[in-house]
Coordinates of C-alpha atoms and ligand atoms in Angstrom, one line a residue:
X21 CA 59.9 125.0 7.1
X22 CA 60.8 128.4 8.6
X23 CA 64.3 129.3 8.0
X24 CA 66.4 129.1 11.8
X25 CA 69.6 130.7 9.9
X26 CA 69.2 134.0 11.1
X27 CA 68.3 133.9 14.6
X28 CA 70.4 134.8 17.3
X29 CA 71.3 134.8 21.3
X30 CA 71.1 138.6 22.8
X31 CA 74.5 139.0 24.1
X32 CA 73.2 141.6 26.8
X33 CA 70.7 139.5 28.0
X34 CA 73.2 136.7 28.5
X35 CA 75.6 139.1 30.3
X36 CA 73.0 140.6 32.6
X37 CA 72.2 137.3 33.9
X38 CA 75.6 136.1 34.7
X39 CA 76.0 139.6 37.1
X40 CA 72.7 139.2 38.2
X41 CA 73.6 135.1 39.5
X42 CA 77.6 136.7 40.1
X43 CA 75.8 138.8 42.9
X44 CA 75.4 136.1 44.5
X45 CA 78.3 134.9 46.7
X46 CA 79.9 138.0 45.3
X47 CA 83.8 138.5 46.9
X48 CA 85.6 141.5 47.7
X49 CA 88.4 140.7 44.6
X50 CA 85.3 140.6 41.7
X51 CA 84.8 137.2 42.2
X52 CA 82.1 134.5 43.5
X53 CA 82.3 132.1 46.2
X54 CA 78.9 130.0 45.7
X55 CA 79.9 126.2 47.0
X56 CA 77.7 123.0 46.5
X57 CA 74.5 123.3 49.1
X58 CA 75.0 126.0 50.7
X59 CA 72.7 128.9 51.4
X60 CA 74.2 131.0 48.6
X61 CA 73.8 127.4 46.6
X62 CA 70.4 127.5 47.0
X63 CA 69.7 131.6 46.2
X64 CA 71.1 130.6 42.9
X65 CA 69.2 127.6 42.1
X66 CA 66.1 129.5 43.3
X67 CA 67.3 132.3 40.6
X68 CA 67.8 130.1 37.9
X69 CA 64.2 128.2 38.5
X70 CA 62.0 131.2 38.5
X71 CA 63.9 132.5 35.2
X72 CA 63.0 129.2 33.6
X73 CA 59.5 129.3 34.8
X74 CA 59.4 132.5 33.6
X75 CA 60.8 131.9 30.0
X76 CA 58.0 129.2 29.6
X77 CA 59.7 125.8 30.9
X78 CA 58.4 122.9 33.1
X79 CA 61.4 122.1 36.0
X80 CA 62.2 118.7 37.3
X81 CA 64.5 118.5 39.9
X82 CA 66.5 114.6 40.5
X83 CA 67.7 113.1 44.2
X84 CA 71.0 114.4 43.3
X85 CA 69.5 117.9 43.2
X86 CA 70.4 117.9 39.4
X87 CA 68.3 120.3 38.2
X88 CA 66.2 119.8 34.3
X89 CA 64.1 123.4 32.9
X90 CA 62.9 121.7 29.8
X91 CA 61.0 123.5 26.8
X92 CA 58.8 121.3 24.6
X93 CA 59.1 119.8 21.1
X94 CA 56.3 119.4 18.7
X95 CA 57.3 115.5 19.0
X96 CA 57.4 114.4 22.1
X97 CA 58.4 111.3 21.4
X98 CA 61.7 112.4 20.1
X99 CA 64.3 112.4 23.0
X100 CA 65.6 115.8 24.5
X101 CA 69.0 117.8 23.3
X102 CA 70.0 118.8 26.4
X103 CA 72.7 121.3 27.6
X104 CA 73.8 121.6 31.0
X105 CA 76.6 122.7 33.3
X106 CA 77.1 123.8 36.8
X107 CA 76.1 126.6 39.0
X108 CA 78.7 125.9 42.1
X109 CA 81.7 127.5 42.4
X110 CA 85.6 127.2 43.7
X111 CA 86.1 128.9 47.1
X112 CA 87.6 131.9 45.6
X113 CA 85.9 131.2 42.4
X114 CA 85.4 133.1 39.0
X115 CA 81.5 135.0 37.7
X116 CA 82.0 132.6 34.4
X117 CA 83.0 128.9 34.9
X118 CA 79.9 126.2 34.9
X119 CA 77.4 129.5 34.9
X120 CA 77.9 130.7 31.6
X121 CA 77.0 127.2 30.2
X122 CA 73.9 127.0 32.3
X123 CA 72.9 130.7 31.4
X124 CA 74.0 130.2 27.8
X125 CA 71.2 127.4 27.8
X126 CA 68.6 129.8 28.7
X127 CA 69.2 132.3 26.4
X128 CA 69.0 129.6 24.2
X129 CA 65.5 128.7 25.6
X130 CA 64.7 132.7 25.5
X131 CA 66.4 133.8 22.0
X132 CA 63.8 130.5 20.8
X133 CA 60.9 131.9 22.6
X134 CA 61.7 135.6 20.9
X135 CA 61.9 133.9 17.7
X136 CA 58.8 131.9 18.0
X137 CA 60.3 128.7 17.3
X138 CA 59.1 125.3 17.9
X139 CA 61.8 122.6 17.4
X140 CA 60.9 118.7 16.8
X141 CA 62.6 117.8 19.7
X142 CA 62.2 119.1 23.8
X143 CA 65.5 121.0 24.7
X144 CA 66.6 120.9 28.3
X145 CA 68.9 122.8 30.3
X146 CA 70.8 120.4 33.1
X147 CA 72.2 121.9 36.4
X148 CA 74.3 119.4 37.4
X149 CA 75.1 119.4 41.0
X150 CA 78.8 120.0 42.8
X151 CA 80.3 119.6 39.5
X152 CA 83.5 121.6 41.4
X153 CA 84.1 119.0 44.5
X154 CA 85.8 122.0 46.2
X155 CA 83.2 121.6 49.3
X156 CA 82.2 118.0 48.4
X157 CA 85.0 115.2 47.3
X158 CA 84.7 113.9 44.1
X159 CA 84.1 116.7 41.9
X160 CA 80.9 116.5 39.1
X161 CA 79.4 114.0 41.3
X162 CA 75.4 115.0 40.3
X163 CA 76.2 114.0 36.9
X164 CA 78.0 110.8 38.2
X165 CA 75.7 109.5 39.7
X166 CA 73.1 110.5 36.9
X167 CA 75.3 108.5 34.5
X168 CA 75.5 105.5 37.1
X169 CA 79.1 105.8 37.6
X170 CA 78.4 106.6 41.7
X171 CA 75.9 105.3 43.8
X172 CA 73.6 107.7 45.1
X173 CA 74.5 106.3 48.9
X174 CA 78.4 107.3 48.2
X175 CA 77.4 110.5 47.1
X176 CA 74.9 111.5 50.1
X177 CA 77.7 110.1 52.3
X178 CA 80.6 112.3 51.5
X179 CA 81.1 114.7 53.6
X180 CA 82.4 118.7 54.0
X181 CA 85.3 119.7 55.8
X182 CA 83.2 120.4 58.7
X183 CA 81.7 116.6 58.6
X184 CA 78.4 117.4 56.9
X185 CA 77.2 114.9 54.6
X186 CA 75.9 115.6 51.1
X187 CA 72.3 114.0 51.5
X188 CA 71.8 116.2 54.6
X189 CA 73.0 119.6 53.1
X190 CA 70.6 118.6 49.7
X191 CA 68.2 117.8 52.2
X192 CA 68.7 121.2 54.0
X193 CA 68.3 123.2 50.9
X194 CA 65.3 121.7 49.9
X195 CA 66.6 120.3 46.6
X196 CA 66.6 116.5 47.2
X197 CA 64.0 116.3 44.8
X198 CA 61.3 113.2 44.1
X199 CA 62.7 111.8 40.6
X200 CA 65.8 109.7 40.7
X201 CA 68.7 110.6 39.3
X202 CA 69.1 108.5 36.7
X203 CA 70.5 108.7 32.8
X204 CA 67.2 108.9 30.4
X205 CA 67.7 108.6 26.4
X206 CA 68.7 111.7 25.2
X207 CA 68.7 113.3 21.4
X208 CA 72.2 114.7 22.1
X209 CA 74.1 116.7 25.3
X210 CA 76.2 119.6 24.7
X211 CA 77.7 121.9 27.4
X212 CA 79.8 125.4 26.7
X213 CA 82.5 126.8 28.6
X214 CA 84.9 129.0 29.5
X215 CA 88.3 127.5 28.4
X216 CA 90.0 127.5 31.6
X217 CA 93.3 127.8 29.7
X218 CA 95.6 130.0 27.6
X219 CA 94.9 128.6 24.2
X220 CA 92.6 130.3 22.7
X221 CA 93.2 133.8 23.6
X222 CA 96.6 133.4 22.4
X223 CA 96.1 132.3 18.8
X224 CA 93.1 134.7 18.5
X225 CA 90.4 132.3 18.1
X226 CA 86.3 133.1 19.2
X227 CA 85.6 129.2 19.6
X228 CA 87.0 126.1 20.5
X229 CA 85.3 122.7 19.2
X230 CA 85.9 119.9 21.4
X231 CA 86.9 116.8 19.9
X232 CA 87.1 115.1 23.9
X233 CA 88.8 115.7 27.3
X234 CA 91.9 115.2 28.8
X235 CA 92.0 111.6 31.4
X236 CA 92.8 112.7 34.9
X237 CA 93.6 110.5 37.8
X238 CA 93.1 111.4 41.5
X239 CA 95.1 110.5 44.5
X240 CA 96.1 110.8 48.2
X241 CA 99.5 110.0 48.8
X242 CA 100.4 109.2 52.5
X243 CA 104.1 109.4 53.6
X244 CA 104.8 108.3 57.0
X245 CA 107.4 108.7 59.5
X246 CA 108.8 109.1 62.7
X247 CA 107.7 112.2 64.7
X248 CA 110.9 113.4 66.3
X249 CA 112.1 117.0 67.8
X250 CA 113.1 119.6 66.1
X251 CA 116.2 120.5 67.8
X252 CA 118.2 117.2 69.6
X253 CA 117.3 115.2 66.3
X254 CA 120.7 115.3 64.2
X255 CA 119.7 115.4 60.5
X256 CA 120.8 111.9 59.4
X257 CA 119.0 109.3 61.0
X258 CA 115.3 111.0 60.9
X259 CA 112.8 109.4 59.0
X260 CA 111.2 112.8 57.9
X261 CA 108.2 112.3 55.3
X262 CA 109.1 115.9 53.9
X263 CA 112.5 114.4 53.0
X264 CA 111.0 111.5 50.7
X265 CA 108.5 114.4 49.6
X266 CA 110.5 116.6 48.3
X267 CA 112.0 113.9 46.0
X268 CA 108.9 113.0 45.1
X269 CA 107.6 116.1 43.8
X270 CA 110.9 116.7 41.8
X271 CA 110.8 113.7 40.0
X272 CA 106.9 113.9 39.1
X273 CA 107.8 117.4 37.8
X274 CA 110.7 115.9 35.8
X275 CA 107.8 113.1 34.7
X276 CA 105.8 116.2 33.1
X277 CA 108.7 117.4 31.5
X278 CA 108.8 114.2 30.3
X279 CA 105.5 113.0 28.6
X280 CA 105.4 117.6 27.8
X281 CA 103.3 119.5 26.3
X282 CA 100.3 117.7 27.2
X283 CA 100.9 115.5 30.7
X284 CA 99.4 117.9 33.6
X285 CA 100.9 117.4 37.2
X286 CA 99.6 118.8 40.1
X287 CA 99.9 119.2 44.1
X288 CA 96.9 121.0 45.3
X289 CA 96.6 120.1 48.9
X290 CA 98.8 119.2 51.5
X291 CA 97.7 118.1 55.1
X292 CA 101.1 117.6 58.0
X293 CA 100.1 115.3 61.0
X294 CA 100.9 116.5 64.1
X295 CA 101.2 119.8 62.2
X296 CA 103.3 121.1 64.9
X297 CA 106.3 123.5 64.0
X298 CA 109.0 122.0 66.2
X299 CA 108.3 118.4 65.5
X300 CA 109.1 116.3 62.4
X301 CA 105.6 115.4 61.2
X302 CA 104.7 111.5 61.6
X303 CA 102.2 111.6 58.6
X304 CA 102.1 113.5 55.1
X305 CA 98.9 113.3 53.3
X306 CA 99.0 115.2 49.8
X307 CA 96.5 115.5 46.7
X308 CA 98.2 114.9 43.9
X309 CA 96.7 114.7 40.0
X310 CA 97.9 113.4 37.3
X311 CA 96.5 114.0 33.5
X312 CA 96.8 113.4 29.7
X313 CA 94.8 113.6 26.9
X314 CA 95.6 110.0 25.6
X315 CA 94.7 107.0 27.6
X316 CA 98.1 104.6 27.0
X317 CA 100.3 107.9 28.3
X318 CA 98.3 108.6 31.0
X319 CA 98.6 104.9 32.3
X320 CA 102.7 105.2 32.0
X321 CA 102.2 108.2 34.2
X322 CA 100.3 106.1 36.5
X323 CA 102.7 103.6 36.0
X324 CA 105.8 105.7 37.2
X325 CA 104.2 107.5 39.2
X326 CA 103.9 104.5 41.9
X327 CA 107.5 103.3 40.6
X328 CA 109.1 106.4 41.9
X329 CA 107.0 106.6 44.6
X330 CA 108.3 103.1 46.1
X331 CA 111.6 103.5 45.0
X332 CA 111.9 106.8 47.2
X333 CA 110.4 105.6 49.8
X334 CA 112.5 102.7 49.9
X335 CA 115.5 104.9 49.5
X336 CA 114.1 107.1 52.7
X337 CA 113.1 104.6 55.3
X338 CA 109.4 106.7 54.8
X339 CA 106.8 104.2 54.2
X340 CA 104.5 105.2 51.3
X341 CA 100.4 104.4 50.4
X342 CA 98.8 105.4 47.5
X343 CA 95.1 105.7 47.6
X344 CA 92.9 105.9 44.2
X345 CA 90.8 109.1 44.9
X346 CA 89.1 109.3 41.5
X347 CA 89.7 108.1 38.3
X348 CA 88.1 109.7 34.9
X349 CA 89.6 108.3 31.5
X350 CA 90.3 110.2 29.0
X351 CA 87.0 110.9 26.6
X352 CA 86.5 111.0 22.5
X353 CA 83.1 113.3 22.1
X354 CA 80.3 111.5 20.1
X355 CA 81.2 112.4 15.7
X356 CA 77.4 113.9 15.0
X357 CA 77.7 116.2 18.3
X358 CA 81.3 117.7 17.3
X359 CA 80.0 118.1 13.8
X360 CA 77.2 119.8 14.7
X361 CA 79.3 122.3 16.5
X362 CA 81.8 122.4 13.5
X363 CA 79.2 122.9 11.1
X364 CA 77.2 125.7 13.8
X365 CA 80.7 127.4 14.1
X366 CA 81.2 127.8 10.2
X367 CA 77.4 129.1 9.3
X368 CA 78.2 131.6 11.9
X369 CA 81.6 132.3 10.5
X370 CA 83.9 132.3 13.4
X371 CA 87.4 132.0 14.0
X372 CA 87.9 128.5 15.3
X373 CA 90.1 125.8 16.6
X374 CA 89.5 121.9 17.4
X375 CA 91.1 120.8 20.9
X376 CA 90.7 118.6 23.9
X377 CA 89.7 119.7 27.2
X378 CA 92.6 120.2 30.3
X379 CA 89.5 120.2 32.8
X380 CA 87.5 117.6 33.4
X381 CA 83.8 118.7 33.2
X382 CA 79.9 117.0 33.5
X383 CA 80.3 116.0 29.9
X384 CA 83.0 113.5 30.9
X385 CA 80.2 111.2 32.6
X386 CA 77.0 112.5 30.1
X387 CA 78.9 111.3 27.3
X388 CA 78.9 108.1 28.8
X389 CA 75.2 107.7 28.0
X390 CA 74.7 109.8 25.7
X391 CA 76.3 111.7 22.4
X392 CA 77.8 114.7 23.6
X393 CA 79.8 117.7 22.4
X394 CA 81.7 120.7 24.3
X395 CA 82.6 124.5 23.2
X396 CA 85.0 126.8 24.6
X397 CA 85.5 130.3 24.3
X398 CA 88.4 132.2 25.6
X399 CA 88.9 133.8 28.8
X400 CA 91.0 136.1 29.8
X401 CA 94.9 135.6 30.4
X402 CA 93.3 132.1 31.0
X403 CA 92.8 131.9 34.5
X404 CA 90.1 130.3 35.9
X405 CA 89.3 128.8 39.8
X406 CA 90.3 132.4 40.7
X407 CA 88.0 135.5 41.5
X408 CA 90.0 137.5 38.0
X409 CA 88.6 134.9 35.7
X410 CA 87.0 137.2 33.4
X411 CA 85.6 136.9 29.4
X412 CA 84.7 139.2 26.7
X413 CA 80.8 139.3 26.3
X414 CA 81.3 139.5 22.0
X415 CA 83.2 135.8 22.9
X416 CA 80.4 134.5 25.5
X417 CA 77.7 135.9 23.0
X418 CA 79.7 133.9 20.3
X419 CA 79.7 130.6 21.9
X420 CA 75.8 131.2 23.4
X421 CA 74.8 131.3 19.2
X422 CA 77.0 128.1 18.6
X423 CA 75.2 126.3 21.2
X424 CA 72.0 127.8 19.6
X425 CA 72.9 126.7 16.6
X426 CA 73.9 122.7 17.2
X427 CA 71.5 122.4 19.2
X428 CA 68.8 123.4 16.9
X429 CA 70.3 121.4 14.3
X430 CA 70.2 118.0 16.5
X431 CA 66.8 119.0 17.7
X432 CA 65.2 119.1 14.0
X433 CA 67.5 116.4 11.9
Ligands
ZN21 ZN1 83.2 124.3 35.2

C-alpha cells in the first residue's frame, strides 16, 4: 500500500483552468455569461472534453447531454466515486459557481495522474446539464432526469424565452449523446462549491462540510383583474392585481421574519399583462420561492403561504392561482460521504464548519440514488449569480485537496 497522505491538488493549475473556461462567455463587469446550449455552452463543454482526454480519461456523454470523463480503477467491478457539477451559468453570472466543482474534479483526475496513483475504484467527473434553469425552466434538470425524477420528454420540451425547446438546442450543439441518461450504481457522489452565501467568510472558516440542503418550493402566482384606464378610473372600485400584490409580498416578508434565521423568501420575476403604462394590468404573473432547511417548516410556509394568498385575494376582489413550478425537499447527505469529508478536512487540518446548503444544487437529485456529500468554500462578500462573485485560490485550492482526499478514501475502503 503506497501512502496517499501526502499528495496534493496544484492550486495554480486549478486556477488557470477556471480563467481559461472564464474566457469563455467573458462580460464586460469580470464576469461570465455561458447559458445551457448555447454556442458559448458548447465552447466549454468542447474545453472540458479535450482536457479530460488529455489527462487520460474515456468520456461518455448521456441524452441529457450530461457529460461523464471517467478514469479507471484497478477493480472494475467496484462502482465509480463520482464528482460532478455544472458548467452553465446565470445571465450575468460569476467565473466560480458549478465550474470550480467540475474543474476541481479534474485536478483531482490530474494531481492522481502526477502522483501515479491507481485507486480500486473508477472516479468520474459528471457535468450535469442546465443545472442553473436561468435559459431553461426547472433548474438542474440533466441530473433530474439522470436520477428519474423528470422524464426525458419534459425536459426536451421546455423551452427558452425565445420558444426553443431543449431537445433541439442539445441537438444543435451536438451533445444529445447515444447513452441514456439514466442513474447507474455508484461508490459514492460528491460535488464542491462555492458557498453562495456569507457564512463562511465571516466566521473565518477555509471549508464548509455539508450535512444536507435547504427544501425549496417553486411557484407562479397569477393575480388577475380588471384592466381599466389610468386616469377616469377613481382609486376605489378598481380591481388592480398590484393592489392584492403588494399585500402579498408584505406579509410573505413578515412570514420570513417569522420562521427567521433560516426561512428564505424570494420574488425574482415579475411579468404585467397588457404591460401598458396607462392601464391597470388585467394579469400579474410573479416567481415566487420559498425555502427552509427542515421539511415540517417548510410545509407551514407552504401552508400560509396559500392562506394569505386567498385571504387577500378575497379581501381585494383579485382572483388568485397558484401553480406548483418545482418542488425539491429538503435533503440529509448520506453519514459515510459527510464523514469522509469530515475526516479529509481534519488530515488536512483546516478550519471548518458543518452546515446546510441555501442553494439547491445536482446533489439534491444524485443523492437520491446514491450516497452523496457537498463542500463549500467561501467566496467573497458572498455573492454569487452576479459577474463580482469572486474566491480566494488558497480557499479553492483547499476545498480541490478535500475533494481529493474523500474521494480517495471512498474509492479505496
Ligand atoms: Zn452552482
Amino acid at each position: 500500500m503506497t501512502d496517499n497522505s501526502k499528495i496534493r491538488v496544484d492550486g495554480q493549475r486549478l486556477w488557470d483552468s477556471l480563467m481559461a473556461m472564464a474566457a469563455i462567455g467573458a462580460t464586460d463587469k469580470g464576469g461570465c455569461n455561458r447559458q445551457a446550449l448555447t454556442d458559448l455552452d458548447k465552447q466549454g463543454r468542447d474545453l472540458f472534453v479535450q482536457w479530460c482526454r488529455d489527462a487520460g480519461c474515456s468520456v461518455d456523454i448521456d441524452s441529457m447531454g450530461n457529460i461523464f470523463a471517467r478514469r479507471p480503477g484497478s477493480n472494475p467491478d467496484l462502482p465509480p466515486v463520482l464528482t460532478g457539477s455544472h458548467l452553465d451559468t446565470q445571465p450575468t453570472g460569476g467565473k466560480f459557481d458549478g465550474v470550480y466543482g467540475v474543474l476541481a474534479g479534474l485536478e483531482v483526475m490530474r494531481a492522481l495522474n502526477d502522483a501515479g496513483i491507481e485507486t480500486a475504484a473508477p472516479l468520474e467527473v459528471a457535468v450535469w446539464t442546465n443545472e442553473e434553469g436561468a435559459r431553461f425552466s426547472p433548474a438542474m434538470i440533466g441530473s433530474g432526469v439522470w436520477s428519474g425524477n423528470f422524464e426525458q420528454d419534459y425536459a426536451y420540451a421546455r423551452t427558452d424565452k425565445e420558444g426553443k425547446a431543449f431537445g433541439d438546442e442539445l441537438q444543435r450543439i451536438g451533445y444529445r449523446g447515444p447513452t441514456p441518461a439514466r442513474a447507474r450504481p455508484l461508490t459514492a457522489a460528491f460535488e464542491v462549491h462555492i458557498e453562495q452565501g456569507p457564512i463562511l467568510e465571516a466566521e473565518e472558516k477555509q471549508i464548509g462540510v455539508l450535512s444536507g440542503v435547504q427544501g425549496m418550493y417553486w411557484y407562479d402566482l397569477t393575480l388577475t383583474g380588471q384592466p381599466c384606464h389610468a386616469g377616469p378610473s377613481p382609486m376605489e372600485g378598481r380591481r388592480d392585481p398590484f393592489m392584492a400584490l403588494h399585500r402579498v409580498l408584505d406579509r410573505l416578508y413578515r412570514l420570513a421574519e417569522e420562521f427567521a434565521p433560516w426561512a428564505r423568501v424570494t420574488f425574482g420575476d415579475i411579468r404585467a399583462e397588457p404591460g401598458s403604462r396607462n392601464t391597470v394590468p388585467e394579469k400579474l404573473v410573479l416567481a415566487v420561492d420559498l425555502r427552509h432547511p427542515e421539511q415540517e417548516v417548510l410545509d407551514e410556509i407552504d401552508r400560509r403561504f396559500r392562506e394569505i394568498t386567498a385571504e387577500i385575494a378575497a379581501d381585494t376582489g383579485v382572483e388568485a392561482e397558484i401553480r406548483d413550478e418545482w418542488r425539491s425537499p429538503a435533503v440529509a447527505f448520506a453519514p459515510p460521504c459527510v464523514e469522509a469529508v469530515r475526516a479529509a478536512v481534519a488530515e488536512l487540518g483546516y478550519s471548518n464548519k458543518e452546515m446546510v446548503s441555501g442553494a439547491g444544487h445536482d446533489s439534491v437529485y444524485v443523492s437520491r440514488v446514491a450516497p452523496t456529500g457537498m463542500i463549500f468554500v467561501p467566496c467573497e462578500k458572498g455573492l454569487s449569480h452576479n459577474e463580482a462573485e469572486n474566491a480566494e485560490p488558497v480557499d479553492l485550492e483547499a476545498g480541490a485537496n478535500v475533494l481529493l482526499h474523500a474521494m480517495l478514501k471512498m474509492a479505496n475502503d
